[in-house]
mmCIF file of C-alpha atoms in Angstrom:
data_model
loop_
_atom_site.group_PDB
_atom_site.id
_atom_site.type_symbol
_atom_site.label_atom_id
_atom_site.label_comp_id
_atom_site.label_asym_id
_atom_site.label_seq_id
_atom_site.Cartn_x
_atom_site.Cartn_y
_atom_site.Cartn_z
ATOM 1 C CA MET A 1132 -60.762 57.578 -13.841
ATOM 2 C CA GLU A 1133 -63.184 54.986 -15.394
ATOM 3 C CA PRO A 1134 -62.115 51.418 -16.062
ATOM 4 C CA GLY A 1135 -60.681 51.096 -19.446
ATOM 5 C CA ALA A 1136 -59.880 54.827 -19.684
ATOM 6 C CA TRP A 1137 -56.031 54.001 -19.578
ATOM 7 C CA ALA A 1138 -56.441 51.424 -22.558
ATOM 8 C CA ASN A 1139 -58.096 54.219 -24.582
ATOM 9 C CA ARG A 1140 -55.380 56.861 -23.838
ATOM 10 C CA THR A 1141 -53.014 57.827 -26.567
ATOM 11 C CA THR A 1142 -49.483 57.183 -25.539
ATOM 12 C CA VAL A 1143 -46.581 59.088 -27.216
ATOM 13 C CA THR A 1144 -44.145 56.656 -28.797
ATOM 14 C CA GLU A 1145 -42.016 59.449 -30.360
ATOM 15 C CA PHE A 1146 -41.363 63.120 -30.293
ATOM 16 C CA ILE A 1147 -41.053 65.731 -33.114
ATOM 17 C CA LEU A 1148 -38.284 68.170 -32.607
ATOM 18 C CA LEU A 1149 -38.857 71.574 -34.116
ATOM 19 C CA GLY A 1150 -34.956 72.160 -34.255
ATOM 20 C CA LEU A 1151 -33.366 75.478 -34.596
ATOM 21 C CA THR A 1152 -35.583 76.856 -37.354
ATOM 22 C CA GLU A 1153 -38.501 75.952 -39.728
ATOM 23 C CA ASN A 1154 -37.128 78.042 -42.464
ATOM 24 C CA VAL A 1155 -36.302 75.675 -45.241
ATOM 25 C CA ARG A 1156 -33.739 77.962 -47.014
ATOM 26 C CA LEU A 1157 -31.888 78.455 -43.615
ATOM 27 C CA LYS A 1158 -31.664 74.775 -42.753
ATOM 28 C CA PRO A 1159 -28.766 73.994 -45.359
ATOM 29 C CA ILE A 1160 -26.721 77.129 -44.151
ATOM 30 C CA LEU A 1161 -27.143 76.036 -40.459
ATOM 31 C CA PHE A 1162 -26.248 72.425 -41.328
ATOM 32 C CA VAL A 1163 -22.681 73.635 -42.886
ATOM 33 C CA VAL A 1164 -22.176 75.972 -39.904
ATOM 34 C CA PHE A 1165 -22.770 73.455 -37.241
ATOM 35 C CA LEU A 1166 -21.059 70.679 -39.075
ATOM 36 C CA PHE A 1167 -18.026 72.737 -39.313
ATOM 37 C CA ALA A 1168 -18.268 73.731 -35.563
ATOM 38 C CA TYR A 1169 -18.664 69.984 -34.673
ATOM 39 C CA VAL A 1170 -15.501 69.005 -36.670
ATOM 40 C CA LEU A 1171 -13.681 72.048 -35.309
ATOM 41 C CA THR A 1172 -14.560 71.008 -31.733
ATOM 42 C CA ILE A 1173 -13.710 67.411 -32.193
ATOM 43 C CA GLY A 1174 -10.322 68.281 -33.921
ATOM 44 C CA GLY A 1175 -9.553 70.782 -31.214
ATOM 45 C CA ASN A 1176 -10.118 68.712 -28.230
ATOM 46 C CA PHE A 1177 -8.416 65.626 -29.781
ATOM 47 C CA SER A 1178 -5.442 67.933 -30.324
ATOM 48 C CA ILE A 1179 -5.339 68.860 -26.656
ATOM 49 C CA LEU A 1180 -5.534 65.117 -25.850
ATOM 50 C CA ALA A 1181 -2.685 64.433 -28.088
ATOM 51 C CA ALA A 1182 -0.660 67.346 -26.693
ATOM 52 C CA ILE A 1183 -1.029 66.034 -23.229
ATOM 53 C CA PHE A 1184 -0.177 62.466 -24.246
ATOM 54 C CA VAL A 1185 3.061 63.392 -26.007
ATOM 55 C CA GLU A 1186 4.385 66.122 -23.708
ATOM 56 C CA PRO A 1187 6.062 64.954 -20.544
ATOM 57 C CA LYS A 1188 5.814 68.415 -19.080
ATOM 58 C CA LEU A 1189 1.967 68.142 -19.255
ATOM 59 C CA HIS A 1190 1.741 65.010 -17.280
ATOM 60 C CA THR A 1191 0.571 66.899 -14.048
ATOM 61 C CA PRO A 1192 -2.824 66.986 -12.373
ATOM 62 C CA MET A 1193 -4.024 70.203 -14.023
ATOM 63 C CA TYR A 1194 -3.581 68.551 -17.525
ATOM 64 C CA TYR A 1195 -4.888 65.248 -16.443
ATOM 65 C CA PHE A 1196 -8.090 66.987 -15.505
ATOM 66 C CA LEU A 1197 -8.018 68.948 -18.688
ATOM 67 C CA GLY A 1198 -7.601 65.939 -20.799
ATOM 68 C CA ASN A 1199 -10.819 64.439 -19.029
ATOM 69 C CA LEU A 1200 -12.541 67.701 -19.715
ATOM 70 C CA SER A 1201 -11.697 67.371 -23.500
ATOM 71 C CA LEU A 1202 -13.172 63.869 -23.557
ATOM 72 C CA LEU A 1203 -16.338 65.202 -21.936
ATOM 73 C CA ASP A 1204 -16.508 67.960 -24.359
ATOM 74 C CA ILE A 1205 -16.245 65.420 -27.244
ATOM 75 C CA GLY A 1206 -18.829 63.263 -25.710
ATOM 76 C CA CYS A 1207 -21.223 66.260 -24.961
ATOM 77 C CA ILE A 1208 -21.237 67.721 -28.416
ATOM 78 C CA THR A 1209 -21.657 64.136 -30.045
ATOM 79 C CA VAL A 1210 -24.654 63.509 -27.924
ATOM 80 C CA THR A 1211 -26.498 66.630 -29.173
ATOM 81 C CA VAL A 1212 -25.008 67.884 -32.567
ATOM 82 C CA PRO A 1213 -25.121 64.838 -34.942
ATOM 83 C CA PRO A 1214 -28.767 64.371 -34.123
ATOM 84 C CA MET A 1215 -29.374 67.942 -34.564
ATOM 85 C CA LEU A 1216 -27.704 67.801 -37.846
ATOM 86 C CA ALA A 1217 -29.852 64.953 -38.961
ATOM 87 C CA CYS A 1218 -32.841 66.760 -38.010
ATOM 88 C CA LEU A 1219 -31.940 69.731 -40.246
ATOM 89 C CA LEU A 1220 -32.185 67.490 -43.401
ATOM 90 C CA PRO A 1221 -35.736 66.008 -43.400
ATOM 91 C CA PRO A 1222 -38.932 68.055 -43.439
ATOM 92 C CA GLN A 1223 -39.851 66.789 -39.977
ATOM 93 C CA CYS A 1224 -37.523 65.269 -37.221
ATOM 94 C CA ARG A 1225 -39.020 62.375 -35.493
ATOM 95 C CA VAL A 1226 -37.236 60.956 -32.472
ATOM 96 C CA PRO A 1227 -38.298 57.729 -30.820
ATOM 97 C CA TYR A 1228 -39.266 58.016 -27.070
ATOM 98 C CA ALA A 1229 -36.431 55.721 -26.085
ATOM 99 C CA ALA A 1230 -33.795 57.668 -28.113
ATOM 100 C CA CYS A 1231 -35.049 60.902 -26.612
ATOM 101 C CA ILE A 1232 -34.775 59.633 -22.967
ATOM 102 C CA SER A 1233 -31.359 58.310 -23.690
ATOM 103 C CA GLN A 1234 -30.060 61.514 -25.120
ATOM 104 C CA LEU A 1235 -31.510 63.228 -21.955
ATOM 105 C CA PHE A 1236 -29.604 60.764 -19.747
ATOM 106 C CA PHE A 1237 -26.211 60.910 -21.422
ATOM 107 C CA PHE A 1238 -26.384 64.837 -21.934
ATOM 108 C CA HIS A 1239 -26.941 65.117 -18.061
ATOM 109 C CA LEU A 1240 -24.347 62.614 -17.276
ATOM 110 C CA LEU A 1241 -21.536 64.254 -19.219
ATOM 111 C CA ALA A 1242 -22.544 67.909 -18.401
ATOM 112 C CA GLY A 1243 -22.741 66.967 -14.640
ATOM 113 C CA VAL A 1244 -19.229 65.395 -14.679
ATOM 114 C CA ASP A 1245 -18.118 68.660 -16.389
ATOM 115 C CA CYS A 1246 -19.543 70.628 -13.505
ATOM 116 C CA HIS A 1247 -17.656 68.673 -10.900
ATOM 117 C CA LEU A 1248 -14.461 68.307 -12.915
ATOM 118 C CA LEU A 1249 -14.189 72.082 -12.984
ATOM 119 C CA THR A 1250 -14.510 71.900 -9.174
ATOM 120 C CA ALA A 1251 -11.785 69.579 -9.084
ATOM 121 C CA MET A 1252 -9.647 71.630 -11.207
ATOM 122 C CA ALA A 1253 -10.179 74.672 -8.937
ATOM 123 C CA TYR A 1254 -9.215 72.491 -5.917
ATOM 124 C CA ASP A 1255 -5.937 71.515 -7.773
ATOM 125 C CA ARG A 1256 -5.206 75.196 -8.345
ATOM 126 C CA TYR A 1257 -5.822 75.898 -4.639
ATOM 127 C CA LEU A 1258 -3.381 73.286 -3.601
ATOM 128 C CA ALA A 1259 -0.765 74.277 -6.095
ATOM 129 C CA ILE A 1260 -0.710 77.943 -5.086
ATOM 130 C CA CYS A 1261 -1.836 78.089 -1.465
ATOM 131 C CA GLN A 1262 -0.194 74.722 -0.283
ATOM 132 C CA PRO A 1263 2.797 74.447 -2.575
ATOM 133 C CA LEU A 1264 4.928 72.468 0.015
ATOM 134 C CA THR A 1265 2.352 69.661 0.480
ATOM 135 C CA TYR A 1266 1.038 69.588 -3.160
ATOM 136 C CA SER A 1267 2.861 66.607 -4.604
ATOM 137 C CA THR A 1268 1.850 64.544 -1.502
ATOM 138 C CA ARG A 1269 -1.919 65.687 -1.532
ATOM 139 C CA MET A 1270 -2.379 65.426 -5.303
ATOM 140 C CA ARG A 1271 -0.871 61.962 -6.035
ATOM 141 C CA ARG A 1272 -1.960 59.901 -9.151
ATOM 142 C CA GLU A 1273 -4.395 57.903 -6.795
ATOM 143 C CA VAL A 1274 -6.103 61.235 -5.839
ATOM 144 C CA TRP A 1275 -6.442 62.340 -9.613
ATOM 145 C CA GLY A 1276 -8.332 59.105 -10.285
ATOM 146 C CA ALA A 1277 -10.315 59.186 -7.131
ATOM 147 C CA LEU A 1278 -11.533 62.878 -7.942
ATOM 148 C CA VAL A 1279 -12.640 61.923 -11.389
ATOM 149 C CA ALA A 1280 -14.453 58.750 -10.179
ATOM 150 C CA ILE A 1281 -16.221 60.851 -7.494
ATOM 151 C CA CYS A 1282 -17.325 63.335 -10.189
ATOM 152 C CA CYS A 1283 -18.632 60.563 -12.394
ATOM 153 C CA THR A 1284 -20.535 58.983 -9.545
ATOM 154 C CA ILE A 1285 -22.238 62.141 -8.349
ATOM 155 C CA SER A 1286 -23.206 62.918 -12.056
ATOM 156 C CA PHE A 1287 -24.498 59.330 -12.719
ATOM 157 C CA ILE A 1288 -26.736 59.434 -9.787
ATOM 158 C CA ASN A 1289 -28.133 62.831 -10.799
ATOM 159 C CA ALA A 1290 -28.701 61.853 -14.498
ATOM 160 C CA LEU A 1291 -30.220 58.599 -13.609
ATOM 161 C CA THR A 1292 -32.716 60.327 -11.095
ATOM 162 C CA HIS A 1293 -33.907 62.807 -13.672
ATOM 163 C CA THR A 1294 -34.091 60.226 -16.368
ATOM 164 C CA VAL A 1295 -36.202 57.851 -14.219
ATOM 165 C CA ALA A 1296 -38.401 60.701 -13.051
ATOM 166 C CA VAL A 1297 -39.126 61.744 -16.670
ATOM 167 C CA SER A 1298 -39.662 58.211 -17.892
ATOM 168 C CA VAL A 1299 -42.553 57.725 -15.436
ATOM 169 C CA LEU A 1300 -44.437 60.899 -16.590
ATOM 170 C CA ASP A 1301 -47.363 60.402 -19.012
ATOM 171 C CA PHE A 1302 -47.177 61.839 -22.468
ATOM 172 C CA CYS A 1303 -50.478 61.715 -24.200
ATOM 173 C CA GLY A 1304 -50.070 64.389 -26.839
ATOM 174 C CA PRO A 1305 -49.069 66.879 -28.250
ATOM 175 C CA ASN A 1306 -45.443 65.460 -28.935
ATOM 176 C CA VAL A 1307 -43.804 68.489 -30.422
ATOM 177 C CA VAL A 1308 -40.609 69.502 -28.572
ATOM 178 C CA ASN A 1309 -39.677 73.167 -29.156
ATOM 179 C CA HIS A 1310 -35.881 72.488 -29.065
ATOM 180 C CA PHE A 1311 -33.159 70.979 -31.085
ATOM 181 C CA TYR A 1312 -32.378 68.121 -28.559
ATOM 182 C CA CYS A 1313 -34.399 66.446 -25.762
ATOM 183 C CA ASP A 1314 -33.885 68.119 -22.422
ATOM 184 C CA LEU A 1315 -35.996 68.532 -19.134
ATOM 185 C CA PRO A 1316 -37.938 71.795 -19.497
ATOM 186 C CA PRO A 1317 -39.378 71.253 -22.960
ATOM 187 C CA LEU A 1318 -40.424 67.645 -22.052
ATOM 188 C CA PHE A 1319 -42.097 68.947 -18.887
ATOM 189 C CA GLN A 1320 -44.379 71.181 -21.026
ATOM 190 C CA LEU A 1321 -45.599 68.060 -22.959
ATOM 191 C CA SER A 1322 -46.454 65.891 -19.810
ATOM 192 C CA CYS A 1323 -50.154 65.403 -19.124
ATOM 193 C CA SER A 1324 -49.395 64.310 -15.564
ATOM 194 C CA SER A 1325 -48.062 66.215 -12.611
ATOM 195 C CA ILE A 1326 -44.446 67.578 -12.788
ATOM 196 C CA HIS A 1327 -44.213 68.910 -9.282
ATOM 197 C CA LEU A 1328 -41.792 66.239 -8.154
ATOM 198 C CA ASN A 1329 -39.652 66.692 -11.410
ATOM 199 C CA GLY A 1330 -39.562 70.480 -10.742
ATOM 200 C CA GLN A 1331 -38.303 69.866 -7.229
ATOM 201 C CA LEU A 1332 -35.671 67.336 -8.413
ATOM 202 C CA LEU A 1333 -34.624 69.740 -11.129
ATOM 203 C CA PHE A 1334 -34.074 72.323 -8.251
ATOM 204 C CA VAL A 1335 -32.356 69.997 -6.040
ATOM 205 C CA GLY A 1336 -30.199 68.695 -8.870
ATOM 206 C CA ALA A 1337 -29.157 72.168 -10.016
ATOM 207 C CA THR A 1338 -28.280 73.028 -6.569
ATOM 208 C CA PHE A 1339 -26.006 70.024 -6.100
ATOM 209 C CA MET A 1340 -24.669 70.105 -9.667
ATOM 210 C CA GLY A 1341 -24.350 73.808 -9.979
ATOM 211 C CA VAL A 1342 -24.657 76.008 -6.737
ATOM 212 C CA PHE A 1343 -22.538 73.986 -4.466
ATOM 213 C CA PRO A 1344 -19.615 73.381 -6.954
ATOM 214 C CA MET A 1345 -19.768 77.218 -7.805
ATOM 215 C CA ILE A 1346 -19.496 77.925 -4.114
ATOM 216 C CA LEU A 1347 -16.476 75.533 -3.741
ATOM 217 C CA ILE A 1348 -14.845 77.103 -6.892
ATOM 218 C CA SER A 1349 -15.354 80.699 -5.423
ATOM 219 C CA MET A 1350 -13.957 79.833 -2.116
ATOM 220 C CA SER A 1351 -10.791 78.145 -3.840
ATOM 221 C CA TYR A 1352 -10.134 81.311 -5.785
ATOM 222 C CA ALA A 1353 -10.768 83.557 -2.984
ATOM 223 C CA HIS A 1354 -7.873 81.814 -1.097
ATOM 224 C CA VAL A 1355 -5.837 81.689 -4.399
ATOM 225 C CA THR A 1356 -6.359 85.449 -4.933
ATOM 226 C CA ALA A 1357 -5.267 86.174 -1.323
ATOM 227 C CA ALA A 1358 -2.131 83.927 -1.678
ATOM 228 C CA VAL A 1359 -1.118 85.610 -4.946
ATOM 229 C CA LEU A 1360 -1.562 89.217 -3.613
ATOM 230 C CA ARG A 1361 1.009 88.331 -0.985
ATOM 231 C CA ILE A 1362 3.501 87.525 -3.580
ATOM 232 C CA ARG A 1363 5.757 90.565 -3.632
ATOM 233 C CA SER A 1364 7.059 90.003 -7.354
ATOM 234 C CA ALA A 1365 4.969 91.313 -10.058
ATOM 235 C CA GLU A 1366 6.275 88.598 -12.301
ATOM 236 C CA GLY A 1367 5.545 86.014 -9.674
ATOM 237 C CA ARG A 1368 1.896 87.294 -9.429
ATOM 238 C CA LYS A 1369 1.430 87.417 -13.113
ATOM 239 C CA LYS A 1370 2.632 83.694 -13.415
ATOM 240 C CA ALA A 1371 0.366 82.520 -10.592
ATOM 241 C CA PHE A 1372 -2.650 84.150 -12.094
ATOM 242 C CA SER A 1373 -1.842 82.977 -15.674
ATOM 243 C CA THR A 1374 -2.378 79.370 -14.512
ATOM 244 C CA CYS A 1375 -5.882 80.203 -13.342
ATOM 245 C CA GLY A 1376 -7.066 82.536 -16.053
ATOM 246 C CA SER A 1377 -7.992 79.840 -18.541
ATOM 247 C CA HIS A 1378 -9.914 77.775 -16.032
ATOM 248 C CA LEU A 1379 -11.742 80.869 -14.762
ATOM 249 C CA THR A 1380 -12.885 81.689 -18.301
ATOM 250 C CA VAL A 1381 -14.146 78.227 -18.885
ATOM 251 C CA VAL A 1382 -15.996 78.273 -15.596
ATOM 252 C CA CYS A 1383 -17.686 81.582 -16.312
ATOM 253 C CA ILE A 1384 -18.917 80.363 -19.828
ATOM 254 C CA PHE A 1385 -19.997 77.034 -18.586
ATOM 255 C CA TYR A 1386 -21.772 78.087 -15.485
ATOM 256 C CA GLY A 1387 -23.195 81.338 -16.932
ATOM 257 C CA THR A 1388 -25.010 79.393 -19.598
ATOM 258 C CA GLY A 1389 -25.984 76.633 -17.403
ATOM 259 C CA PHE A 1390 -27.505 78.748 -14.651
ATOM 260 C CA PHE A 1391 -29.522 80.604 -17.214
ATOM 261 C CA SER A 1392 -30.999 77.451 -18.585
ATOM 262 C CA TYR A 1393 -31.788 75.435 -15.313
ATOM 263 C CA MET A 1394 -31.876 77.808 -12.395
ATOM 264 C CA ARG A 1395 -34.896 80.043 -13.724
ATOM 265 C CA LEU A 1396 -37.543 79.988 -11.140
ATOM 266 C CA GLY A 1397 -41.355 79.910 -12.168
ATOM 267 C CA SER A 1398 -41.747 78.967 -15.935
ATOM 268 C CA VAL A 1399 -40.234 76.160 -17.500
ATOM 269 C CA SER A 1400 -41.591 77.102 -20.983
ATOM 270 C CA ALA A 1401 -39.360 76.596 -23.956
ATOM 271 C CA SER A 1402 -38.607 79.492 -26.288
ATOM 272 C CA ASP A 1403 -36.169 80.504 -29.092
ATOM 273 C CA LYS A 1404 -34.080 82.171 -26.337
ATOM 274 C CA ASP A 1405 -33.693 78.584 -24.737
ATOM 275 C CA LYS A 1406 -32.323 77.341 -28.089
ATOM 276 C CA GLY A 1407 -29.823 80.008 -28.086
ATOM 277 C CA ILE A 1408 -28.663 79.247 -24.691
ATOM 278 C CA GLY A 1409 -28.578 75.509 -25.731
ATOM 279 C CA ILE A 1410 -26.182 76.390 -28.528
ATOM 280 C CA LEU A 1411 -23.885 78.176 -26.152
ATOM 281 C CA ASN A 1412 -24.096 75.120 -23.695
ATOM 282 C CA THR A 1413 -23.774 72.302 -26.160
ATOM 283 C CA ILE A 1414 -21.613 73.786 -29.052
ATOM 284 C CA LEU A 1415 -19.798 77.020 -28.150
ATOM 285 C CA SER A 1416 -18.414 76.230 -24.799
ATOM 286 C CA PRO A 1417 -16.766 72.780 -25.977
ATOM 287 C CA MET A 1418 -15.395 74.420 -29.136
ATOM 288 C CA LEU A 1419 -13.760 77.341 -27.117
ATOM 289 C CA ASN A 1420 -12.235 75.191 -24.483
ATOM 290 C CA PRO A 1421 -9.184 73.973 -26.493
ATOM 291 C CA LEU A 1422 -8.704 77.616 -27.702
ATOM 292 C CA ILE A 1423 -8.909 79.040 -24.223
ATOM 293 C CA TYR A 1424 -6.462 76.515 -22.748
ATOM 294 C CA SER A 1425 -3.927 76.759 -25.554
ATOM 295 C CA LEU A 1426 -4.126 80.602 -26.328
ATOM 296 C CA ARG A 1427 -1.784 81.688 -23.441
ATOM 297 C CA ASN A 1428 -0.048 78.522 -22.588
ATOM 298 C CA PRO A 1429 3.335 78.135 -24.143
ATOM 299 C CA ASP A 1430 3.747 74.287 -23.004
ATOM 300 C CA VAL A 1431 0.445 73.409 -24.749
ATOM 301 C CA GLN A 1432 1.253 75.576 -27.666
ATOM 302 C CA GLY A 1433 4.668 73.830 -28.033
ATOM 303 C CA ALA A 1434 3.098 70.483 -27.662
ATOM 304 C CA LEU A 1435 0.456 71.240 -30.271
ATOM 305 C CA LYS A 1436 3.151 72.364 -32.744
ATOM 306 C CA ARG A 1437 5.095 69.033 -32.133
ATOM 307 C CA VAL A 1438 1.945 66.967 -32.716
ATOM 308 C CA LEU A 1439 1.030 68.673 -35.814
ATOM 309 C CA MET A 1440 4.522 68.596 -37.199
ATOM 310 C CA GLY A 1441 5.175 65.006 -36.041
ATOM 311 C CA LYS A 1442 8.155 65.925 -34.022
ATOM 312 C CA GLN A 1443 9.314 64.006 -30.713
ATOM 313 C CA PRO A 1444 9.197 65.999 -27.474
ATOM 314 C CA PRO A 1445 12.498 66.988 -26.038
ATOM 315 C CA GLU A 1446 14.098 64.607 -23.579
#
């Protein structure tokens, strides 16, 4: 490159997000729909937190992890949906470079903790069902905190690695992001420098944040299934499986959409299908989690009723 060429380059200082649609008539409808979904998600997850806080029966490792999961869902949807709603109002959505990179970091931080927290919940179910005699000693309060701290540390390293790797890329234009939030694949498409290292980091990160946790969850539930099938009582088997059903449902939704988004090999091109998967990741999954965990759980249902009616829990 000739001397002075760098000085003459156009450097991107902001990105233009295309959002969910360019249809002007459809934007107000989408604004109302996703605002309602956001309020519902925030309300549902705060209700779960309140239920866990006020109900002594729910002061257990499983609900401690569930409370943290609700906090993560609140954070994850807040990182993406309010900016998306703001982009539905003006004709064009301009996002400063620093804001885009910050959103990228916090989204991957929170989603990454989600991944490993679901693994910790699977480990908790494994100990509760397969090792019931040593459960209370192995799952002490100190262990709860340590597991959450490990989840946060791994996710922080992963999110920081991707953020730094993206921040050193050159963006010379165009600056139009075909998505409703800043994420890795659509940003890769806009870079005018090599993204080979970024692609490798994305694959390694997806392996550590997705594949390995999924393997550990599968191993945990393989042991859980074997232990439950050894229970002679049909009622006992049903009770044991009922404590795992909600968690497995959340795992399937979370990892199903996540793998589709980040484990596709070959092209990193953005499309309308990616926006649909993004909605599942950022909105539908956090909105469904409170419903899934309360639908078939009488303890959570009872606690929620007491929270909504302002009653004190039984002594």
